[in-house]
CSV table of C-alpha atoms in Angstrom, one decimal:
chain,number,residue,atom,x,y,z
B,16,UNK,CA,18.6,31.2,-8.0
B,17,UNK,CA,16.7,30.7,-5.1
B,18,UNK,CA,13.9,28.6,-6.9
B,19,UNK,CA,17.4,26.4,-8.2
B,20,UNK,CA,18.2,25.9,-4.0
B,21,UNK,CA,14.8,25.1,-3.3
B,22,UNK,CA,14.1,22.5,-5.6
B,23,UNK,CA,17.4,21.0,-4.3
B,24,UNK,CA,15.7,20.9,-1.2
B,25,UNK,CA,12.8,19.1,-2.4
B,26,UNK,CA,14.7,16.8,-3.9
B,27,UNK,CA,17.0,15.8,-1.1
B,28,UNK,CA,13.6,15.5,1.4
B,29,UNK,CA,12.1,13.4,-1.7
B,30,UNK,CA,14.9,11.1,-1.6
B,31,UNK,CA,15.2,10.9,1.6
B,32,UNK,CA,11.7,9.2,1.9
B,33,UNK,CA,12.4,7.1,-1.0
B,34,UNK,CA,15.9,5.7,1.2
B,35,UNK,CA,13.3,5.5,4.2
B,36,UNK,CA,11.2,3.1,1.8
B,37,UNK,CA,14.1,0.7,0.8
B,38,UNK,CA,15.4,0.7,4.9
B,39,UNK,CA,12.3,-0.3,6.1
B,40,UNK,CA,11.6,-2.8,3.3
B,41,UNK,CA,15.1,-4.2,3.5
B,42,UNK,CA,16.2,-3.9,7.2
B,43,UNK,CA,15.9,-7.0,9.3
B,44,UNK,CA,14.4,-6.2,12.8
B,45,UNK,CA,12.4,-3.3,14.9
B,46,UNK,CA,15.4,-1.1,15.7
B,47,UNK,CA,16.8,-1.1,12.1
B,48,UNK,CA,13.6,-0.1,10.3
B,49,UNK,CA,13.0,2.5,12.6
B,50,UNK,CA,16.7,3.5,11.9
B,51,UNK,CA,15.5,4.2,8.4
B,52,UNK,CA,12.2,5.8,9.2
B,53,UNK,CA,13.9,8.6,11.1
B,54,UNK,CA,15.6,10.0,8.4
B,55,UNK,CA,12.5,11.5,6.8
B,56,UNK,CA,10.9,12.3,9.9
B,57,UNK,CA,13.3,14.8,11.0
B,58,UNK,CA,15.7,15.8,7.9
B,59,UNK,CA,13.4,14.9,5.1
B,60,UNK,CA,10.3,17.1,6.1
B,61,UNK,CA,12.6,20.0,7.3
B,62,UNK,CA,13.9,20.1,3.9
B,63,UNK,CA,10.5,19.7,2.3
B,64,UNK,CA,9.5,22.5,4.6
B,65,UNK,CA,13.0,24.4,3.6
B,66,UNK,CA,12.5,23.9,0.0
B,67,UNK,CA,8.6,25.6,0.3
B,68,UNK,CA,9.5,27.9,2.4
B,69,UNK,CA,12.1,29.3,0.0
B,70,UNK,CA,9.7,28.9,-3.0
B,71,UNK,CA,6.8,30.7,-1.3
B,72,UNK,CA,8.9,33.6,0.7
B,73,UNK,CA,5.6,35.0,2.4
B,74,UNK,CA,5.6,35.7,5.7
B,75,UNK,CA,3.2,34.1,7.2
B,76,UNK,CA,3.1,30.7,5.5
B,77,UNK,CA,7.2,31.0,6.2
B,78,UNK,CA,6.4,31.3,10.7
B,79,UNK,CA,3.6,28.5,9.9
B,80,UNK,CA,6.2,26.1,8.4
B,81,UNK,CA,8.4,27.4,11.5
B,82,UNK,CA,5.8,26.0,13.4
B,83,UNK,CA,5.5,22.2,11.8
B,84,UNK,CA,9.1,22.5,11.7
B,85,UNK,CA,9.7,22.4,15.6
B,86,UNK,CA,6.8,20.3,16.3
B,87,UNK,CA,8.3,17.8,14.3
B,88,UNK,CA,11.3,17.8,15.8
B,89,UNK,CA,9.9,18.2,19.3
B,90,UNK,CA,7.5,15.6,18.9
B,91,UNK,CA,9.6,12.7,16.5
B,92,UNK,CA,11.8,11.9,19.5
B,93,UNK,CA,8.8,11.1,22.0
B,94,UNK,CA,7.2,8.8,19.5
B,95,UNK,CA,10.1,7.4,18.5
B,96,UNK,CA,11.1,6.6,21.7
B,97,UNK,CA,7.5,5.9,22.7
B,98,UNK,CA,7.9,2.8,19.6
B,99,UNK,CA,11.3,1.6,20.6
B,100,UNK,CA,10.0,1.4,24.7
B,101,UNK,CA,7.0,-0.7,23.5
B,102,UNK,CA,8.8,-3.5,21.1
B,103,UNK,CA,11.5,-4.1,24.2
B,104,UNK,CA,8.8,-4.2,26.2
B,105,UNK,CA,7.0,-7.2,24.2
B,106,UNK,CA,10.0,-8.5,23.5
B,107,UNK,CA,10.3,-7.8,19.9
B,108,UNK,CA,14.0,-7.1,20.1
B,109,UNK,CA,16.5,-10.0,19.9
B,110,UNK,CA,19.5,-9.1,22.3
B,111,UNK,CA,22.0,-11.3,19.9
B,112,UNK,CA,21.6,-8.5,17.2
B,113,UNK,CA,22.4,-5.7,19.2
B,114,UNK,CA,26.3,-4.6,20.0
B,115,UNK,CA,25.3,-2.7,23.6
B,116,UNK,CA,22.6,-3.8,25.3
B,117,UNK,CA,22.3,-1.0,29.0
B,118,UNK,CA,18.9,-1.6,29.5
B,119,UNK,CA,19.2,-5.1,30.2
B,120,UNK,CA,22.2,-4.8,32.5
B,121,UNK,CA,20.4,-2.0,34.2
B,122,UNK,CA,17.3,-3.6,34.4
B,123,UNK,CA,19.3,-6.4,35.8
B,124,UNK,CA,21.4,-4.4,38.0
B,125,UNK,CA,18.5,-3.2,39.9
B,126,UNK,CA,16.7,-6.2,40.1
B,127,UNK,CA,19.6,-7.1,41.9
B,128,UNK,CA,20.1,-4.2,43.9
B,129,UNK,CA,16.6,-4.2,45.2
B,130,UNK,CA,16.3,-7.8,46.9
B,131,UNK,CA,12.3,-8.3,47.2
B,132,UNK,CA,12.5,-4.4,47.7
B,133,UNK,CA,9.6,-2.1,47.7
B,134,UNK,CA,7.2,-0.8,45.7
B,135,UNK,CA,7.0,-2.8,42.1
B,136,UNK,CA,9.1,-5.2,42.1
B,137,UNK,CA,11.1,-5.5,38.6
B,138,UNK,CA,9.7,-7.7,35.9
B,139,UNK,CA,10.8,-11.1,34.9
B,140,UNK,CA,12.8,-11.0,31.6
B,141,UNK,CA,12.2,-8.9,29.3
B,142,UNK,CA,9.0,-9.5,28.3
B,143,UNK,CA,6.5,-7.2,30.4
B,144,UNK,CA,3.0,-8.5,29.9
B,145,UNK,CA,1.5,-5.2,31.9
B,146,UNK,CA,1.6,-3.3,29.1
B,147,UNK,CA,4.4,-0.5,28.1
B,148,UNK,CA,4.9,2.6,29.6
B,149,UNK,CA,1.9,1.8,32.0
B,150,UNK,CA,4.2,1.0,35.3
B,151,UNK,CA,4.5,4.2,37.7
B,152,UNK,CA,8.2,3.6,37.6
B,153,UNK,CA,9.7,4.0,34.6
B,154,UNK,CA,12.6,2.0,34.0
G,19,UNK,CA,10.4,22.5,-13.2
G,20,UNK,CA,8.7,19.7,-14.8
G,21,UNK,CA,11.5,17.4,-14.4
G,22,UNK,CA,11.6,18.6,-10.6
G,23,UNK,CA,8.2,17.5,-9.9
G,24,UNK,CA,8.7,14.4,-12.0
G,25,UNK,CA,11.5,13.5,-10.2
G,26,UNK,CA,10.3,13.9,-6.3
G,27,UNK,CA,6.8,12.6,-7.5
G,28,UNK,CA,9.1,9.4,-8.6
G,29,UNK,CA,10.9,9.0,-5.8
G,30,UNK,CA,8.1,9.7,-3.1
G,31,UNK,CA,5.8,7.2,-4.8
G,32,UNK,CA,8.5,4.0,-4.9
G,33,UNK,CA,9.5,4.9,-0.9
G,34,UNK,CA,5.5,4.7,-0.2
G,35,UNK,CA,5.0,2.2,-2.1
G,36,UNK,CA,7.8,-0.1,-0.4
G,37,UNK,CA,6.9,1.5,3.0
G,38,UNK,CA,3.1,0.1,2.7
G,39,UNK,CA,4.8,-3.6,1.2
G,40,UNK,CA,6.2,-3.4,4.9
G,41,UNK,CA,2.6,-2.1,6.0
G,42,UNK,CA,1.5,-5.8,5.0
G,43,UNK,CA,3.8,-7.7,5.7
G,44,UNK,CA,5.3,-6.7,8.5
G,45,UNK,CA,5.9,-9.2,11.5
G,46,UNK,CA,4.6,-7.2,14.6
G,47,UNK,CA,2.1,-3.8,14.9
G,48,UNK,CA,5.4,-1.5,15.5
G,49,UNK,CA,6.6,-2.3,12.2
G,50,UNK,CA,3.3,-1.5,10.6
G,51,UNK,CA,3.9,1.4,13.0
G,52,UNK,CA,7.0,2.9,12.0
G,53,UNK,CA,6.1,2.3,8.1
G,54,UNK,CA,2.9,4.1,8.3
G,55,UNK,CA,5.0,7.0,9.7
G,56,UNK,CA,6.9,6.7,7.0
G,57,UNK,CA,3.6,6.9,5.1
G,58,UNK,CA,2.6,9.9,6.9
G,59,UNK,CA,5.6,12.3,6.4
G,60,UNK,CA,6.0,10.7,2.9
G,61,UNK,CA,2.3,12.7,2.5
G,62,UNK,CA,4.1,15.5,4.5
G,63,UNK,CA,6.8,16.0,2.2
G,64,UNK,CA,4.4,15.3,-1.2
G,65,UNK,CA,2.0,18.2,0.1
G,66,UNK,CA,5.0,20.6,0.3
G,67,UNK,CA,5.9,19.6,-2.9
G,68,UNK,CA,2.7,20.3,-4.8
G,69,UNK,CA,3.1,23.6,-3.0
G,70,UNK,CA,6.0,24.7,-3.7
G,71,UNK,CA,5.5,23.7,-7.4
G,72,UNK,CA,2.4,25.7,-7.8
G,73,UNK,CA,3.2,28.3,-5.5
G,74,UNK,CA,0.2,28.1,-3.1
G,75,UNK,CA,-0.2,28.8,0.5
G,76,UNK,CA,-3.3,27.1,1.6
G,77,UNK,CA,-1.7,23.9,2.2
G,78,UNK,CA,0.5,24.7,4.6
G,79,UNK,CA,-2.5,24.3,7.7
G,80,UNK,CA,-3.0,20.9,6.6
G,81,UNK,CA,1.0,20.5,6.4
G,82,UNK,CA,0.3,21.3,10.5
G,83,UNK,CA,-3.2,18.9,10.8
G,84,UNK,CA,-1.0,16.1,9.5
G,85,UNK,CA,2.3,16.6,11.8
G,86,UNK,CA,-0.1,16.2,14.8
G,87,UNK,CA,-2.0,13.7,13.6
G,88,UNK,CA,1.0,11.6,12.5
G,89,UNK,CA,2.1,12.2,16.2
G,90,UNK,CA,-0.5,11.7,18.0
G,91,UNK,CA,-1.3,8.0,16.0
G,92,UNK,CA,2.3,6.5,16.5
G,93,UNK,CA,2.1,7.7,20.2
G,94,UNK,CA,-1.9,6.2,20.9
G,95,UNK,CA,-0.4,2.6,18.6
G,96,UNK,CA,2.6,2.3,20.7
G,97,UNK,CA,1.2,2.6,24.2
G,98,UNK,CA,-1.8,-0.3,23.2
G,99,UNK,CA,1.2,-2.4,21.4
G,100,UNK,CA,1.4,-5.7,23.2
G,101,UNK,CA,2.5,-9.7,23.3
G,102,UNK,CA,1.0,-10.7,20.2
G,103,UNK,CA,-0.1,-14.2,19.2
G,104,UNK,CA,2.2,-16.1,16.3
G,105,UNK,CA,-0.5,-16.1,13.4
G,106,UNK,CA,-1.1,-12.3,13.9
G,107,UNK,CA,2.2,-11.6,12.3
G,108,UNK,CA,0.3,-11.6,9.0
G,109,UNK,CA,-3.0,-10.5,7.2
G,110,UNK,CA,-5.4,-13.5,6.8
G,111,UNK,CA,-7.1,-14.5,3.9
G,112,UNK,CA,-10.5,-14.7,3.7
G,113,UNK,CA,-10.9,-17.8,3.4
G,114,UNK,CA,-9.5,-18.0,7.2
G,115,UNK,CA,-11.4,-15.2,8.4
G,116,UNK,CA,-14.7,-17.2,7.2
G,117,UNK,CA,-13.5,-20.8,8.6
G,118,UNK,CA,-12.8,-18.6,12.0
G,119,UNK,CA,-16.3,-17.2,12.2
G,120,UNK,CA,-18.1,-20.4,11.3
G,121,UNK,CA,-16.1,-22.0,14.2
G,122,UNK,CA,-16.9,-19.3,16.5
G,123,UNK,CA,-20.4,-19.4,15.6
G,124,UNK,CA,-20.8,-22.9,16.1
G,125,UNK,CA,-19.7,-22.9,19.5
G,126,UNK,CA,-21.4,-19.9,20.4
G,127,UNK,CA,-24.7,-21.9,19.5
G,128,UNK,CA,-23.3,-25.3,21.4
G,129,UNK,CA,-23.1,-22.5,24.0
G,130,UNK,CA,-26.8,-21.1,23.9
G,131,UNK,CA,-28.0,-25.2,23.6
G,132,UNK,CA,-26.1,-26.3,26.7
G,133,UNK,CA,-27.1,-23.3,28.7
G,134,UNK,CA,-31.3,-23.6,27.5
G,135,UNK,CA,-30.7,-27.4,28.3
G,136,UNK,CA,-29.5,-27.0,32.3
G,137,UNK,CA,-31.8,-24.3,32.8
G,138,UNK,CA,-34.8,-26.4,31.5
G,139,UNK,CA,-33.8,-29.4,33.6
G,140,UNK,CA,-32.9,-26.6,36.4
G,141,UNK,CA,-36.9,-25.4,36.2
G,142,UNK,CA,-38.2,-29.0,36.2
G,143,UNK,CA,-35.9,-30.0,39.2
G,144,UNK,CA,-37.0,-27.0,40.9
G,145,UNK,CA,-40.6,-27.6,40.0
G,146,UNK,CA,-41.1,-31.1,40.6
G,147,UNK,CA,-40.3,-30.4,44.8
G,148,UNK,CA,-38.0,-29.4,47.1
G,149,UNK,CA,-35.9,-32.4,47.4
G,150,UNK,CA,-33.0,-30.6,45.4
C-alpha cells in the first residue's frame, strides 16, 4: 500500500519535470519559461523526495530528505528571484507582454519623487548597464 | 515496479531532453539558466527515483550536494548576467569561431608590426641627436 502511494509520488514529480521540459521549450519569453521551471523545483522534487522517503522509511535517510526538502524550498525563491531581477535588469523583459507592470511605475514614481536627490540617482530606463543586484539600494 | 521505473525514466528523459534543446537555443544566458535548473532537479528527482526503486540509502547525500550546488550556480550565473551583444543569442559554428580567431590574430600581429616599427624609428630619432 504504501509502496502503491509512493510510486504515485514518483510519478507525479516525474511528470512534473517532463511539463517543466515542454514550458520551457514552448513558452515565449524569460518570465514564462521560468513559470514552467518552478514547478519541479519546488513540487516536483518534494514529491520525488515524498515518494523515497515513503519507499525507504529509515530514519535517518527520512530527516536527511527533511533536510533537501527545506533547502529547496528556502533556497528556490532567492534564485528565482535572483533570475527574474537580473533579465529586467538587462532588459530582457518586453513590458507589452506583461498584464501589471509595479516595478516600472515604481521605479518611475521615485525617480520622480527624488528630483536630482541624493545618493544614486535612479537609472535611465530599464536597462541598468551596472550590473544586477550590484547597486547598494535595492530597488 | 518495472513499468513504474519505465514510466518516470520516460518522462524525466523527454523533459531533459527538451530542457537542454532550450539549453542551445536559448536567446539570452537566463534562459540557458532557468533550463539548466530544470536540468538539475530533473537529476534531483531521477536520483530519488533510482533510490526509491532499489531501496538504497546512499544516495540521499548526493540528493543534498546537488540541491546546493544547483543553488548556488543559478545564484553565481544570475548576478554576472548582463547586456549581451545580438550574435551571442546563439552557439557559433566553427567555422565562425575559426574566421574569428584568424581575424583576431591578424590584427594582433598588425599590432606587434606597428608598435616594433615606431619604437625602431623612436630609437633612431632618439639616437641620431637631441633635436627631437
Amino acid at each position: 500500500m504504501l509502496d502503491v502511494v509512493a510510486a504515485i509520488c514518483l510519478v507525479a514529480g516525474s511528470f512534473l519535470a517532463l511539463a517543466a521540459g515542454i514550458g520551457v521549450l514552448r513558452f515565449p519569453d524569460l518570465l514564462a519559461r521560468m513559470h514552467a521551471s518552478s514547478k519541479p523545483q519546488v513540487l516536483g522534487v518534494l514529491l520525488g523526495l515524498t515518494g523515497l522517503a515513503i519507499r525507504l522509511r529509515v530514519g535517518p535517510a527520512i530527516w536527511t530528505l527533511a533536510l533537501v526538502a527545506i533547502f529547496q524550498m528556502l533556497t528556490t525563491p532567492v534564485a528565482t528571484h535572483l533570475v527574474a531581477r537580473a533579465g529586467y535588469r538587462t532588459g530582457k523583459i518586453q513590458p507589452d507582454r506583461l498584464v501589471v507592470d509595479e516595478l516600472t511605475e515604481d521605479l518611475l514614481q521615485a525617480k520622480t519623487d527624488t528630483p536630482g536627490g541624493q545618493g544614486s540617482p535612479p537609472k535611465s530606463g530599464i536597462i541598468d548597464e551596472g550590473g544586477p543586484g550590484f547597486d547598494p539600494e535595492p530597488n | 515496479m518495472a513499468i513504474i521505473a519505465v514510466t518516470c525514466v520516460a518522462m524525466l528523459a523527454a523533459g531533459a531532453a527538451m530542457a537542454m534543446i532550450r539549453v542551445e537555443g536559448g536567446p539570452s544566458i537566463l534562459d540557458r539558466l532557468v533550463a539548466l535548473d530544470i536540468i538539475t532537479n530533473i537529476l534531483i528527482i531521477g536520483l530519488a527515483v533510482e533510490a526509491a526503486l532499489n531501496r538504497r540509502t546512499e544516495t540521499v547525500p548526493v540528493l543534498v550536494a546537488l540541491a546546493l550546488v544547483g543553488f548556488v550556480g543559478s545564484v553565481a550565473v544570475a548576478r554576472f548576467a548582463s547586456v549581451e551583444p545580438e550574435d551571442a543569442a546563439r552557439i557559433k559554428t566553427r567555422a565562425e569561431v575559426e574566421a574569428e580567431d584568424a581575424a583576431q590574430l591578424e590584427a594582433e600581429l598588425a599590432a606587434a608590426l606597428l608598435e616594433a616599427e615606431t619604437s625602431a624609428g623612436r630609437d633612431e630619432a632618439s639616437g641620431g641627436g637631441e633635436d627631437a
